[in-house]
Coordinates of C-alpha atoms in Angstrom, one line a residue:
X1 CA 0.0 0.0 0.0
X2 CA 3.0 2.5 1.0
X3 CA 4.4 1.6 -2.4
X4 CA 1.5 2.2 -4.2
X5 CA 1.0 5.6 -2.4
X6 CA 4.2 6.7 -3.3
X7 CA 3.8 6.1 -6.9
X8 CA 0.6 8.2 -7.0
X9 CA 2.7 10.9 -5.5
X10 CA 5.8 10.7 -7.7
X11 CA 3.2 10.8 -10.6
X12 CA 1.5 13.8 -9.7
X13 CA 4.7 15.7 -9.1
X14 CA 6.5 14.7 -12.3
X15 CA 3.0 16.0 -14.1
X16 CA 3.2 19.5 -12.6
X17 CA 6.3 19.7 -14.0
X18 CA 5.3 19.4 -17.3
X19 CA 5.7 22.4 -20.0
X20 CA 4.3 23.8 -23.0
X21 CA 5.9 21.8 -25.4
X22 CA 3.9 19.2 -27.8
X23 CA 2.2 19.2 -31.1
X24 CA -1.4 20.2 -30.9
X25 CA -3.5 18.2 -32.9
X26 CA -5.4 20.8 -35.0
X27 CA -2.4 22.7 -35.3
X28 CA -0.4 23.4 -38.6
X29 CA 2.7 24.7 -39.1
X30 CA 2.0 26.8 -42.4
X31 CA 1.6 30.6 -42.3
X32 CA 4.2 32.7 -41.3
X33 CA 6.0 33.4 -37.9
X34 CA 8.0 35.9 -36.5
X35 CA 10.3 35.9 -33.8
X36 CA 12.2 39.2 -32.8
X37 CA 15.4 39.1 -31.4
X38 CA 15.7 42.7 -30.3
X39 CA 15.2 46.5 -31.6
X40 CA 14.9 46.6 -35.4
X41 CA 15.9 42.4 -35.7
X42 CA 13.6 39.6 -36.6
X43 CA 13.4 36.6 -38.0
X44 CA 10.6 35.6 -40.4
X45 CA 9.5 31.9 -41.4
X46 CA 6.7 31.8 -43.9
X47 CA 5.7 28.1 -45.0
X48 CA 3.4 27.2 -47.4
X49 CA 2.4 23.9 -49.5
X50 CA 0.6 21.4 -47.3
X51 CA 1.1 20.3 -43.7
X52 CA 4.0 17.5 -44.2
X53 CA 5.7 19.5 -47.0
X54 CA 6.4 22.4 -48.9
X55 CA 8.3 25.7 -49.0
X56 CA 9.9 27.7 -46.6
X57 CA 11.4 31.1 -46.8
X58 CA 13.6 32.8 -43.8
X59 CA 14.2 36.1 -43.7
X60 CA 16.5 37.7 -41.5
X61 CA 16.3 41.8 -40.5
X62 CA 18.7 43.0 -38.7
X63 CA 19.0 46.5 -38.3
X64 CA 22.8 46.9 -39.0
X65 CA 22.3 45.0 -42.4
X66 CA 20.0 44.7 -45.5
X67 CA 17.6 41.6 -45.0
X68 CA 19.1 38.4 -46.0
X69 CA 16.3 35.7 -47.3
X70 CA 16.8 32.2 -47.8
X71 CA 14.2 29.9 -50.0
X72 CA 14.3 26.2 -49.3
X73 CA 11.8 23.5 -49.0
X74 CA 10.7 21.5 -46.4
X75 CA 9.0 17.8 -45.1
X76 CA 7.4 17.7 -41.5
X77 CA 6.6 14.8 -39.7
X78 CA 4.0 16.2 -37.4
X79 CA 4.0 12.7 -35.3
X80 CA 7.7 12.6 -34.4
X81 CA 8.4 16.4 -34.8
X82 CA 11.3 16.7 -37.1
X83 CA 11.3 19.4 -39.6
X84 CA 13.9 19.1 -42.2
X85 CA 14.8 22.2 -44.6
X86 CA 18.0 21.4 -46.2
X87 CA 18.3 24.8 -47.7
X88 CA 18.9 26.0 -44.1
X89 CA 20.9 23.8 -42.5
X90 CA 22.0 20.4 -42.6
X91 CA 20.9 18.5 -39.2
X92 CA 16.7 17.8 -38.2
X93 CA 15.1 20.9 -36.6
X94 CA 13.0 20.0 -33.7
X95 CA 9.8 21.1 -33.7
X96 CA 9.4 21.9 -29.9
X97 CA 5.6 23.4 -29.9
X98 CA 3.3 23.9 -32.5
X99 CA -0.2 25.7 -31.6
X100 CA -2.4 28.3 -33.3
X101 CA -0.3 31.0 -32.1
X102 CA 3.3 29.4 -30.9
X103 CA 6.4 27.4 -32.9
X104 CA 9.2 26.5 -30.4
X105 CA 12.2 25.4 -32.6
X106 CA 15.2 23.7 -31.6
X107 CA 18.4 24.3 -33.8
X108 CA 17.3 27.2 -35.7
X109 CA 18.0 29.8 -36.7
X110 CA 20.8 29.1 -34.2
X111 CA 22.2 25.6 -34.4
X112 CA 22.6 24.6 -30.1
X113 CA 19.2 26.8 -29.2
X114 CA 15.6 27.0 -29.1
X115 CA 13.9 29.9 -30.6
X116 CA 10.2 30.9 -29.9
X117 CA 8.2 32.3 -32.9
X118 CA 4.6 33.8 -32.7
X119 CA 1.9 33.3 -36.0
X120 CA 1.5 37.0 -38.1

């Protein structure tokens, strides 16, 4: 019984400490999203086609420099959550989150992070 108990508790702890990530169901990953890095700087992904492939085009402002836009295309498995755009870099992006209004990527823009974007 003291086993059993303990269990329930270590269940309900490790659940509170769950985040935000996951793929929502009804949730799509085309559209575009912007994530700004600071005054004047942003990144833009815009992806279109259907939900498990397409195009992708990243834009880059930075407010020292003239944009810099990059076209590729793209496959998404919305099951395991690995995005691949080989136009953009070479290893899986992890698709973190995916809701209505939030994309959580890890490695990219910047390969050993995770960068938040919000839908336009």
């Amino acid at each position: 019984m003291l086993a059993f108990a303990m269990v329930a508790m270590l269940s309900v702890s490790l659940s509170s400490c769950k985040d935000d990530d996951g793929i929502e169901d009804d949730a799509t990953i085309l559209g575009e999203w912007v994530h700004h890095d600071g005054v004047g700087e942003a990144d833009v992904l815009i992806f279109t086609g259907a939900l498990t492939q397409g195009n992708v085009t990243y834009t880059e402002f930075d407010d020292d420099d003239a944009p810099e836009t990059l076209v590729s295309t793209f496959t998404f498995n919305p099951k395991t959550g690995v995005l691949k755009v080989p136009g953009f870099t070479y290893r899986d992006v992890i698709v973190k989150t995916l809701t209505a209004t939030k994309l959580k990527l890890k490695y990219f823009p910047d390969d050993d992070e995770t960068t938040t974007f919000g839908r336009r």
